mmCIF file of C-alpha atoms and ligand atoms in Angstrom:
data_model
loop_
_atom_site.group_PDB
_atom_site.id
_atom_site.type_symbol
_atom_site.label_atom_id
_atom_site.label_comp_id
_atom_site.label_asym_id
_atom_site.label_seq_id
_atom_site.Cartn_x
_atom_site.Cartn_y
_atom_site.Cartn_z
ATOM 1 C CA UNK A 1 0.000 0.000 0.000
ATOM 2 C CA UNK A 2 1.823 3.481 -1.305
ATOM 3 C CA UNK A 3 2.352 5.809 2.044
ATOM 4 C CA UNK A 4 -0.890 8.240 2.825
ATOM 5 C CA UNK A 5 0.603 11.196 5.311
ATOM 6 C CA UNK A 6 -2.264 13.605 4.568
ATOM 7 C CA UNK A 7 -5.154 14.096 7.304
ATOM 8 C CA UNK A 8 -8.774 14.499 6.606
ATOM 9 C CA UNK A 9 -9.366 17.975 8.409
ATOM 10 C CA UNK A 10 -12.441 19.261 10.356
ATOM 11 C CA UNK A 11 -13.033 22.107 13.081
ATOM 12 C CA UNK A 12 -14.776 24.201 14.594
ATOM 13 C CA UNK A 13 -15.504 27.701 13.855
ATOM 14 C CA UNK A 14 -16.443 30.086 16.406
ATOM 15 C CA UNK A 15 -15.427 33.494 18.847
ATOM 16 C CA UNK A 16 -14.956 32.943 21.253
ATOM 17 C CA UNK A 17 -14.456 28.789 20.905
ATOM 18 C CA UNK A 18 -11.688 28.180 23.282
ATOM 19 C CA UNK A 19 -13.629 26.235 25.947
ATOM 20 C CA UNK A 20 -15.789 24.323 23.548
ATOM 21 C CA UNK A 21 -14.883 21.206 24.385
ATOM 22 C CA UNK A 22 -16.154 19.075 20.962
ATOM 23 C CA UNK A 23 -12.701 18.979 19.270
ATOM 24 C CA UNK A 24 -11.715 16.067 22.236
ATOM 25 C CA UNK A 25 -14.604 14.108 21.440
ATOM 26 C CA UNK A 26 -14.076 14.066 17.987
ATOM 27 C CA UNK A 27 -10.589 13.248 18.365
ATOM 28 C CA UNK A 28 -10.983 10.433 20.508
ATOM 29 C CA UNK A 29 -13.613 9.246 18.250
ATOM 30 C CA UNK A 30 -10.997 9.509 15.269
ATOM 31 C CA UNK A 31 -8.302 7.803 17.347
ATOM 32 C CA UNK A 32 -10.712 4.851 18.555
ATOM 33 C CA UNK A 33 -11.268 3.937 14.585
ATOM 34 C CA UNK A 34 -7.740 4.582 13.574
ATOM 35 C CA UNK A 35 -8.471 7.634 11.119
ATOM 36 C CA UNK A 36 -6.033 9.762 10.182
ATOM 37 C CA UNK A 37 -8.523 12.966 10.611
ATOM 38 C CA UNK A 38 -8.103 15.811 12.872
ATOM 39 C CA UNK A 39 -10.662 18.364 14.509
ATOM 40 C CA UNK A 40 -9.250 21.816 15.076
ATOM 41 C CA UNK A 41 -10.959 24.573 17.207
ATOM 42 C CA UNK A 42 -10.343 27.577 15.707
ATOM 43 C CA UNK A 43 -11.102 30.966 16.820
ATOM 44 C CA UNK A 44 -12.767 33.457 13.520
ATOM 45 C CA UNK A 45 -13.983 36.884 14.212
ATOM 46 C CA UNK A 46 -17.381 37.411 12.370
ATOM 47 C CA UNK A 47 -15.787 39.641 9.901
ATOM 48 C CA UNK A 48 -13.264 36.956 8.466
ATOM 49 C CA UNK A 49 -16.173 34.109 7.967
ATOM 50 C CA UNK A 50 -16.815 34.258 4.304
ATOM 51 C CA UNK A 51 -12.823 34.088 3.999
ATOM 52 C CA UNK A 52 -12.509 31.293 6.879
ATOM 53 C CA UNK A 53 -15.286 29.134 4.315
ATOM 54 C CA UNK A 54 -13.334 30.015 1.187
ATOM 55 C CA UNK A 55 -10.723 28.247 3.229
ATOM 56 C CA UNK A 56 -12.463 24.916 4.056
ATOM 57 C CA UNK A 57 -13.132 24.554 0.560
ATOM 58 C CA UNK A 58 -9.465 25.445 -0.391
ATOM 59 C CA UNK A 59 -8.292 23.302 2.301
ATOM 60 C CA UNK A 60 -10.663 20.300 1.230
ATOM 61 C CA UNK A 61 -11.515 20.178 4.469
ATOM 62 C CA UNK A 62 -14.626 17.289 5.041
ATOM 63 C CA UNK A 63 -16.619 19.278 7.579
ATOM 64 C CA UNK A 64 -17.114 22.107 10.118
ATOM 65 C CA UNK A 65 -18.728 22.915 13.600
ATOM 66 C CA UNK A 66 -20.261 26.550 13.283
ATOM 67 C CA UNK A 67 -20.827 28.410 17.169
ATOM 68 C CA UNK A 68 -21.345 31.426 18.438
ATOM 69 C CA UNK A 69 -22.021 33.633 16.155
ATOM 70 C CA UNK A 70 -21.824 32.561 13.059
ATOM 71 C CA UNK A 71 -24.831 29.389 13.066
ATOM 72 C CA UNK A 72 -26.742 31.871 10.984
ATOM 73 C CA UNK A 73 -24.142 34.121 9.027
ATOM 74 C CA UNK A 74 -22.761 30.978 7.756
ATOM 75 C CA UNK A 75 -25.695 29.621 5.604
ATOM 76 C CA UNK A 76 -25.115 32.476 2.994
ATOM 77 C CA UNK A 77 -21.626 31.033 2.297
ATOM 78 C CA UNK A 78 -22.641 27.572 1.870
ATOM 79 C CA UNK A 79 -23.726 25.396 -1.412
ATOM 80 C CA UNK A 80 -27.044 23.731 0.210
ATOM 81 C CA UNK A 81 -29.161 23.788 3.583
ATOM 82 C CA UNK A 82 -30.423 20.822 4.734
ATOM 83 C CA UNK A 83 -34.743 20.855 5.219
ATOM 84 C CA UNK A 84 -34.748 20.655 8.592
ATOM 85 C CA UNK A 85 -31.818 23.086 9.261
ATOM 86 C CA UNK A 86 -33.431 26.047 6.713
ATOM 87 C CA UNK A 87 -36.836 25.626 9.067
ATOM 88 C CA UNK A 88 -34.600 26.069 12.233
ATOM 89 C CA UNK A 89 -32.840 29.331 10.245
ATOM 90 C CA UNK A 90 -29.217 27.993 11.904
ATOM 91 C CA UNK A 91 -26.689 25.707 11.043
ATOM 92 C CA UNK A 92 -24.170 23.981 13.546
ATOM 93 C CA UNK A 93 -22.684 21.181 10.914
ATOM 94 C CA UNK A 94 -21.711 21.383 7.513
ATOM 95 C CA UNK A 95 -20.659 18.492 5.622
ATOM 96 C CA UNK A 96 -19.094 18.120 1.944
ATOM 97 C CA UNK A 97 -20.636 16.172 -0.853
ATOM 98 C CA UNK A 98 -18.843 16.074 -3.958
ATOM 99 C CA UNK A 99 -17.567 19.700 -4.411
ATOM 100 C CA UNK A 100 -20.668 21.088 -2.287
ATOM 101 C CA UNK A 101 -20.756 22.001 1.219
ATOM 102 C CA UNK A 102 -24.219 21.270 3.015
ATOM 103 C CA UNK A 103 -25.446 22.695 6.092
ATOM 104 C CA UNK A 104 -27.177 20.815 8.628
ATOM 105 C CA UNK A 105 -28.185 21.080 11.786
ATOM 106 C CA UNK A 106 -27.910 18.486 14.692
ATOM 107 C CA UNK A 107 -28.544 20.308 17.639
ATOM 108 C CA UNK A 108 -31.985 19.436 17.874
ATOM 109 C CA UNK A 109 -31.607 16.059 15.998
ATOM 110 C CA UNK A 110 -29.252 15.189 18.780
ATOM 111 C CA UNK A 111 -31.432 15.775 22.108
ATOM 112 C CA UNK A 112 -33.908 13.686 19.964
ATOM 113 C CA UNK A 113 -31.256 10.922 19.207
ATOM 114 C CA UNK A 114 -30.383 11.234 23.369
ATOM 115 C CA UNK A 115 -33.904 10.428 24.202
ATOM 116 C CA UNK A 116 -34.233 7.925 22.737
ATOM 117 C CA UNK A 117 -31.098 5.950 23.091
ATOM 118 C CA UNK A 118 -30.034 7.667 26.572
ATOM 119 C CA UNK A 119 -34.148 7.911 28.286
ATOM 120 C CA UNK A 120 -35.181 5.049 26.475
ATOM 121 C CA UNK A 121 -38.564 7.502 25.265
ATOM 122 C CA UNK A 122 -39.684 7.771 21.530
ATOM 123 C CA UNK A 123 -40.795 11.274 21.233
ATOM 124 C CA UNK A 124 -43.653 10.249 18.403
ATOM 125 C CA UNK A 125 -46.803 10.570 19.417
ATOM 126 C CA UNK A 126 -45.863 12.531 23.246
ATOM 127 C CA UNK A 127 -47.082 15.190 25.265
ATOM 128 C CA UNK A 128 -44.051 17.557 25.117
ATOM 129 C CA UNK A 129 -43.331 21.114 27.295
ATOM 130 C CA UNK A 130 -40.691 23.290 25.904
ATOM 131 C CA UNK A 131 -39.244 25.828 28.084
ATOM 132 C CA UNK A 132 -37.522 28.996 26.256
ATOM 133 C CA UNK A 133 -37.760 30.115 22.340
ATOM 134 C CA UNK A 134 -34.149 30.466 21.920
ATOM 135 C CA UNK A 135 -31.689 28.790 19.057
ATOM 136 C CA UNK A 136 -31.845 25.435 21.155
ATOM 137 C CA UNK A 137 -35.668 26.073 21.522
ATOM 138 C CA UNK A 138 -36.252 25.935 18.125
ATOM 139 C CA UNK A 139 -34.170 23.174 16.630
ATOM 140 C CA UNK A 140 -35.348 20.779 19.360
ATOM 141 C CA UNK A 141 -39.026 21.791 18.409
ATOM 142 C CA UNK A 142 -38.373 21.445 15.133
ATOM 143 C CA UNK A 143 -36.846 18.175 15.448
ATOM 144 C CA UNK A 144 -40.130 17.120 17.979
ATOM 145 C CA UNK A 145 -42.106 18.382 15.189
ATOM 146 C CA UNK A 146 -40.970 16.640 12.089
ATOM 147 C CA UNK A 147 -40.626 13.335 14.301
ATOM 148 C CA UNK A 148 -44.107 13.632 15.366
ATOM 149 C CA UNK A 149 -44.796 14.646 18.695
ATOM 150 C CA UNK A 150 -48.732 14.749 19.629
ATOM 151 C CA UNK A 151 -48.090 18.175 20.655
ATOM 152 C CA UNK A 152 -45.601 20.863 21.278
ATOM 153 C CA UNK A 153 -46.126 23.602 24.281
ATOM 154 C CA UNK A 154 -43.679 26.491 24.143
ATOM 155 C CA UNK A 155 -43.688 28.393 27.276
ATOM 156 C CA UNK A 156 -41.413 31.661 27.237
ATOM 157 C CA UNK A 157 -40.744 34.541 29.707
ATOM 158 C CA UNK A 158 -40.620 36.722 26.510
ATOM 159 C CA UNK A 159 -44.383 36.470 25.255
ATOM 160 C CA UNK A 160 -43.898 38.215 22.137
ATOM 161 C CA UNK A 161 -40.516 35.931 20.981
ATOM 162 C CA UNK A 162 -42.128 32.575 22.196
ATOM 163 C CA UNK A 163 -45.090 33.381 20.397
ATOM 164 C CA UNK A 164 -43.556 34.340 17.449
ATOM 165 C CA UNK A 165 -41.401 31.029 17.292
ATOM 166 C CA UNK A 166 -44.647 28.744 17.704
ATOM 167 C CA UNK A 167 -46.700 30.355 14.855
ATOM 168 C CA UNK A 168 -43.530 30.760 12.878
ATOM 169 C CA UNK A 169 -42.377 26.812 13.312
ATOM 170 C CA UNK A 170 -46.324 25.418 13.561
ATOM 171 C CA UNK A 171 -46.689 27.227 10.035
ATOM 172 C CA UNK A 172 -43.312 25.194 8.620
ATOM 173 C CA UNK A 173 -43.972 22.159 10.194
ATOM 174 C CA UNK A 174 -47.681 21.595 9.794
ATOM 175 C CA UNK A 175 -47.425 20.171 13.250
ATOM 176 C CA UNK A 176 -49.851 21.373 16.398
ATOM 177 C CA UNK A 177 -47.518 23.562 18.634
ATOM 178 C CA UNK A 178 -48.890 26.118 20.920
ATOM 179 C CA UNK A 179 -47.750 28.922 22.789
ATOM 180 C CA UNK A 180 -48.354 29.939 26.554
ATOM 181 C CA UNK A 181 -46.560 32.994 28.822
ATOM 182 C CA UNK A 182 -44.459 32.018 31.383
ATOM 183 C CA UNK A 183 -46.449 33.790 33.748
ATOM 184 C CA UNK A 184 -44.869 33.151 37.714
ATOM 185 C CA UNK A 185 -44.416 29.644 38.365
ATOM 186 C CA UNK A 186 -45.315 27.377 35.749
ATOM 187 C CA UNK A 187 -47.141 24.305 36.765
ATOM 188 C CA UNK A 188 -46.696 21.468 34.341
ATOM 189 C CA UNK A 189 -49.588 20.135 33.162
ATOM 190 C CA UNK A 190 -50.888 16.502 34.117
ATOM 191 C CA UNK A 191 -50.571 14.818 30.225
ATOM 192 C CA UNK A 192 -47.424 15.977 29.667
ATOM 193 C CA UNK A 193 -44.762 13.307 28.805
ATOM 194 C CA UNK A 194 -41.682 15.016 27.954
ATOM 195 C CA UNK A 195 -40.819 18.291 29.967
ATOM 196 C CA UNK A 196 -37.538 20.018 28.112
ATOM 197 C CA UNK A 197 -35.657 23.177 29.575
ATOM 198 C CA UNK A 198 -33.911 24.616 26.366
ATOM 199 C CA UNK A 199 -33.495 27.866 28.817
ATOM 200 C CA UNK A 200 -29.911 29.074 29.720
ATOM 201 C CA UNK A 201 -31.111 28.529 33.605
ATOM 202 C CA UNK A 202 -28.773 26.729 35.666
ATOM 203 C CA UNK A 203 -25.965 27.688 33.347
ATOM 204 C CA UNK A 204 -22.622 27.743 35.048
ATOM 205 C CA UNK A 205 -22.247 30.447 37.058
ATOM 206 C CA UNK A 206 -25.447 30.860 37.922
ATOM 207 C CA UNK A 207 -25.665 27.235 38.994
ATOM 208 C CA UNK A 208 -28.385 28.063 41.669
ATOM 209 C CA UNK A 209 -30.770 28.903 39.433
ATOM 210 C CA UNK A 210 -33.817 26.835 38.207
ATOM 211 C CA UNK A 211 -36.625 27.844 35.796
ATOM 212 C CA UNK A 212 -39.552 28.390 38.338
ATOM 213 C CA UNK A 213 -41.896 25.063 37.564
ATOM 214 C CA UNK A 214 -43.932 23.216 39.960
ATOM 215 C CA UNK A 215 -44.767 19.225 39.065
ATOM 216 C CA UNK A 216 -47.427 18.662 41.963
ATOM 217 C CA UNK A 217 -49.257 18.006 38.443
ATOM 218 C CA UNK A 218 -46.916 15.946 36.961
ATOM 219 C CA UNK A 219 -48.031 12.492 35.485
ATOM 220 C CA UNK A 220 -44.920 9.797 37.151
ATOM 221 C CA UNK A 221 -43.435 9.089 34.121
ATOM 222 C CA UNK A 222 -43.108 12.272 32.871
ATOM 223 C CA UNK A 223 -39.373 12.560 31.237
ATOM 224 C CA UNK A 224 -37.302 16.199 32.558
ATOM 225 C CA UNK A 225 -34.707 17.005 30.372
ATOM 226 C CA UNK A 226 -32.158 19.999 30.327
ATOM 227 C CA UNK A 227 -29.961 21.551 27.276
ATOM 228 C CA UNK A 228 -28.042 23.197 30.380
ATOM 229 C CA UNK A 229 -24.515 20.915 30.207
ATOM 230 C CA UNK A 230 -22.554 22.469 32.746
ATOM 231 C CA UNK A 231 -23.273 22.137 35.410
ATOM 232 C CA UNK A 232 -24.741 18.392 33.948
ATOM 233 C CA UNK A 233 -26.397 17.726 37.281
ATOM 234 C CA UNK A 234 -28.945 21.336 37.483
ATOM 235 C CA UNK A 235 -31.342 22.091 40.022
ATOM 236 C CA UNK A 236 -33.689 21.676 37.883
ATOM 237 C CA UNK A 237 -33.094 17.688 36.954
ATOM 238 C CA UNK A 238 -32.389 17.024 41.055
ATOM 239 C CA UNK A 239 -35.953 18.972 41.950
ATOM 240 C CA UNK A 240 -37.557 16.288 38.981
ATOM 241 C CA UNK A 241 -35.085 13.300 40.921
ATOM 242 C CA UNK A 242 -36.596 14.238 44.293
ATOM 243 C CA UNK A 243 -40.320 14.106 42.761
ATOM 244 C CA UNK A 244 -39.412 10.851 41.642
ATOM 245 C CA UNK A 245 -39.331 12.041 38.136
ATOM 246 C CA UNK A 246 -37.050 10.767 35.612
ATOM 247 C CA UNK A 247 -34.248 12.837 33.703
ATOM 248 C CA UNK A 248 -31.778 13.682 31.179
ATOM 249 C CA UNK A 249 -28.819 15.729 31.284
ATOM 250 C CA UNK A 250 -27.357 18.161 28.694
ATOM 251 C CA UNK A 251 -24.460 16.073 28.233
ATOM 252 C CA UNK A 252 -26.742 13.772 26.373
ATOM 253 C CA UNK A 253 -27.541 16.513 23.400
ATOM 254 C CA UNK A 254 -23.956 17.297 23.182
ATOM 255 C CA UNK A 255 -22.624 13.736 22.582
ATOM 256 C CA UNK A 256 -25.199 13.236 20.072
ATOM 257 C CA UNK A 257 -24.937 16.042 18.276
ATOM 258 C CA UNK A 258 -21.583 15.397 17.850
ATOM 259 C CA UNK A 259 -22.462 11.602 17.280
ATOM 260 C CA UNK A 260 -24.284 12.698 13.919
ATOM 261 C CA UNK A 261 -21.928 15.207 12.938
ATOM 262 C CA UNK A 262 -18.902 12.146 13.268
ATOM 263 C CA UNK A 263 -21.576 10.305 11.000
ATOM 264 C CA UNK A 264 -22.163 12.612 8.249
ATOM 265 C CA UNK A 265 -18.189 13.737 7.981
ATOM 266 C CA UNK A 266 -16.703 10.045 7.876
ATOM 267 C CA UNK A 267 -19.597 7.768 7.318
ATOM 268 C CA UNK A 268 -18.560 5.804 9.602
ATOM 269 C CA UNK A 269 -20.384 4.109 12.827
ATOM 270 C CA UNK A 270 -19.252 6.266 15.816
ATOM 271 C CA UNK A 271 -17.489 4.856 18.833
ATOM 272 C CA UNK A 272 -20.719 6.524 21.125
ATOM 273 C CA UNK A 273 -18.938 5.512 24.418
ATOM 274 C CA UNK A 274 -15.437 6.207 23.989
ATOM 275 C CA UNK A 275 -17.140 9.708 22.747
ATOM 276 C CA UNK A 276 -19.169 9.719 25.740
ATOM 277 C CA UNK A 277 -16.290 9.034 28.092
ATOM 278 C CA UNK A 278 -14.161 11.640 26.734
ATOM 279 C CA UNK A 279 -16.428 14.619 26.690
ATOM 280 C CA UNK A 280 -17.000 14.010 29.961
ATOM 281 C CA UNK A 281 -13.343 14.073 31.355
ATOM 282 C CA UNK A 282 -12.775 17.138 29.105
ATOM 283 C CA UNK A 283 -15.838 18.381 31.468
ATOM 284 C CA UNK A 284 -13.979 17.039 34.429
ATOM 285 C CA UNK A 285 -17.334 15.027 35.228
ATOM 286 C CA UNK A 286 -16.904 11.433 37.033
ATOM 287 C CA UNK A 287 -18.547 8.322 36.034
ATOM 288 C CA UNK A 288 -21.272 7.705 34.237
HETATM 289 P P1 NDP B 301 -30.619 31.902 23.672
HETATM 290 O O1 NDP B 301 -29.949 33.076 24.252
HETATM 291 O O2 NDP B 301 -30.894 31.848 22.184
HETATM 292 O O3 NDP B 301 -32.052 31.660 24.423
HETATM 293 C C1 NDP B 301 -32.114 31.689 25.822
HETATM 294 C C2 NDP B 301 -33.522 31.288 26.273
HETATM 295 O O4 NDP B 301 -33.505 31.207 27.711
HETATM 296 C C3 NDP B 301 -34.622 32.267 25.909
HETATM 297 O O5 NDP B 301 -35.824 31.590 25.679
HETATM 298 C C4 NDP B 301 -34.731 33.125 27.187
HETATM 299 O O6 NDP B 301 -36.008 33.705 27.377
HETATM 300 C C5 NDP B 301 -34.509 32.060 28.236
HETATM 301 N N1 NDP B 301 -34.038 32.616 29.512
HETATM 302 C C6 NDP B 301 -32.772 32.997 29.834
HETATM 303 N N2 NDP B 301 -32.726 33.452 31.104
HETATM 304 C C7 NDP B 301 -34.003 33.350 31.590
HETATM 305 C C8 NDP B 301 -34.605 33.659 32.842
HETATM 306 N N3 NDP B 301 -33.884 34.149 33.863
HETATM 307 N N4 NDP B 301 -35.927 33.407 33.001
HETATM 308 C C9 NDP B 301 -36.665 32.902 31.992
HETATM 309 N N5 NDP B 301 -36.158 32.607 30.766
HETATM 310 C C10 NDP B 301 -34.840 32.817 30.582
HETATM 311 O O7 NDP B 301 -29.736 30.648 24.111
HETATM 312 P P2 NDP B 301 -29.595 29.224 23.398
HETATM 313 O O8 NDP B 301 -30.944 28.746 22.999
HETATM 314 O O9 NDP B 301 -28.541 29.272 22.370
HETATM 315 O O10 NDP B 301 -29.011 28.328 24.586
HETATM 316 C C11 NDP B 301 -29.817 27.949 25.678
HETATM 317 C C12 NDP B 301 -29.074 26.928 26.520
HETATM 318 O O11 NDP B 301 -28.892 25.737 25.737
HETATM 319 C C13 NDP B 301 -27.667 27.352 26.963
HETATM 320 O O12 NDP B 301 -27.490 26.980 28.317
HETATM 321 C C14 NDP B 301 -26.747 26.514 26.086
HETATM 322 O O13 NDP B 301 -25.526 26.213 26.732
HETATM 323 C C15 NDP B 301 -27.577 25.267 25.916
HETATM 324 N N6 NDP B 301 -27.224 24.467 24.750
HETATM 325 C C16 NDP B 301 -26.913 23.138 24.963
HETATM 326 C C17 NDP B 301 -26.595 22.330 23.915
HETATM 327 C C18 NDP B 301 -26.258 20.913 24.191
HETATM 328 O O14 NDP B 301 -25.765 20.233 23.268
HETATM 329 N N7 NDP B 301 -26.527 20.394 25.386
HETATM 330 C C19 NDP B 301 -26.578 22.840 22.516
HETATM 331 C C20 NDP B 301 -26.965 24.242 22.394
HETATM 332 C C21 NDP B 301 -27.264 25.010 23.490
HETATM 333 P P3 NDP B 301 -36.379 35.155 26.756
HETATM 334 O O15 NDP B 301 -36.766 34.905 25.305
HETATM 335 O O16 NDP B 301 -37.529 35.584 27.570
HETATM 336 O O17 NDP B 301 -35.163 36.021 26.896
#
């Protein structure tokens, strides 16, 4: 077999992107299968995107993370956008076909993917409570949407955005979401199934915060979920343990995420636990 030095490349793209801890996952993941690929985090100030893209094509490079800020600014520079990712309006993965680069979105498609293989919960056909109407808001009711939830709830502090979100994605999708005002403390209805904070409540620093619910309602197998990954362990998810409620963490979404993205960029099946394992010691998080 003639000698093959050159690595497949892929990164992220983001400012700031320093702590974004995807680029160990990934490598670990690459390292696991013996690839020759690397994942670079690499720091690009919105005003050199369009150049950093004419770059990944120059470069060849297979695929890219996109973070803050440039989810949105990116899709202008890219060949295709995925269905699902030009109803969310963002883009957090782009993959190469051919000559074309493709953006995606697996933000969303990844909570889904950690329900079902993490919570053991199909979301088709459930009850579901979405707290917040923010980027993670919509892709993960998006992604509840097009994989057939019974019905979406948005609840928002910010009347006017949530509402504007549930028209906006009910009009896309065709499927029955509905908005109501976070108005105090929100007490989760009785049929509700799935109960998702896609809030930034709880987000380290302001680790003693929880989004003011109440469950006294709440049906016992009602599954509490939180995009919030660090802290992983949230109020929020040990007020649902104490209720006797099950839960999922926001480590979940961010494995998966990058679970899909490994999948569309090599093709390949993804080692899930060495990925796992290694996002969480880049997290400095014990155990599983
Ligand atoms: P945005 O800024 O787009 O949205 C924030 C949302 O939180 C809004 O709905 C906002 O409500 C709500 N919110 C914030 N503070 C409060 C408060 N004190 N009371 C009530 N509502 C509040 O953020 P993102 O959607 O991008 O991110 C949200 C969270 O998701 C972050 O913690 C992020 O780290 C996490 N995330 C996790 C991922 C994962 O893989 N686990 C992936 C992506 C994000 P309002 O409209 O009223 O301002």
């Amino acid at each position: 077999m003639p000698a093959n030095f050159k690595a497949e490349l892929v990164a992220v793209l983001g400012q700031p992107v320093a702590e974004n801890p995807t680029g160990l996952m990934q490598e670990a993941a690459f390292q696991a299968l013996g690839l020759n690929w690397r994942y670079l985090t690499i720091e690009v100030a919105p005003a050199n995107l369009a150049d950093a893209i004419r770059g990944v094509r120059a470069f060849g490079m297979q695929g890219i993370n996109l973070t803050i800020p440039h989810k949105v600014a990116v899709m202008q520079h890219l060949d295709r956008i995925a269905p699902d990712a030009a109803i969310i309006g963002a883009v957090n993965t782009v993959r190469r076909a051919g000559s074309e680069l493709i953006g995606e979105n697996t933000d969303g498609k990844g909570f889904l993917r950690g329900v079902r293989a993490d919570a053991g919960v199909d979301p088709h056909g459930k009850r579901v409570v979405v707290l917040g109407a923010g980027g993670a808001a919509r892709a993960i009711v998006t992604e509840l949407a097009l994989a057939g939830a019974a019905e979406v709830l948005v609840v928002n502090r910010s009347a006017e955005r949530g509402q504007r979100m549930a028209a906006d994605l009910a009009a896309k999708t065709n499927a029955p979401i509905r908005f109501e005002p976070w108005l105090g403390t929100y007490a989760v209805p009785g049929n509700t199934e799935l109960l998702v904070n896609a809030t930034s409540i709880g987000l380290y620093p302001d680790v003693d915060a929880a989004p003011p619910v109440e469950f006294s309602a709440a049906h016992a197998g009602m599954l509490v979920c939180d995009v919030v990954f660090n802290p992983p362990e949230t109020r929020l998810l040990a007020m649902a343990r104490r209720c006797g409620l099950p839960t999922l963490d926001g480590l979940s979404m961010l494995v998966y995420q990058g679970v899909i993205g490994f999948e569309l960029w090599t093709g390949r099946k993804p080692p899930e636990a060495v990925m796992k394992q290694a996002l969480r010691k880049a997290l400095g998080v014990s155990g599983e």
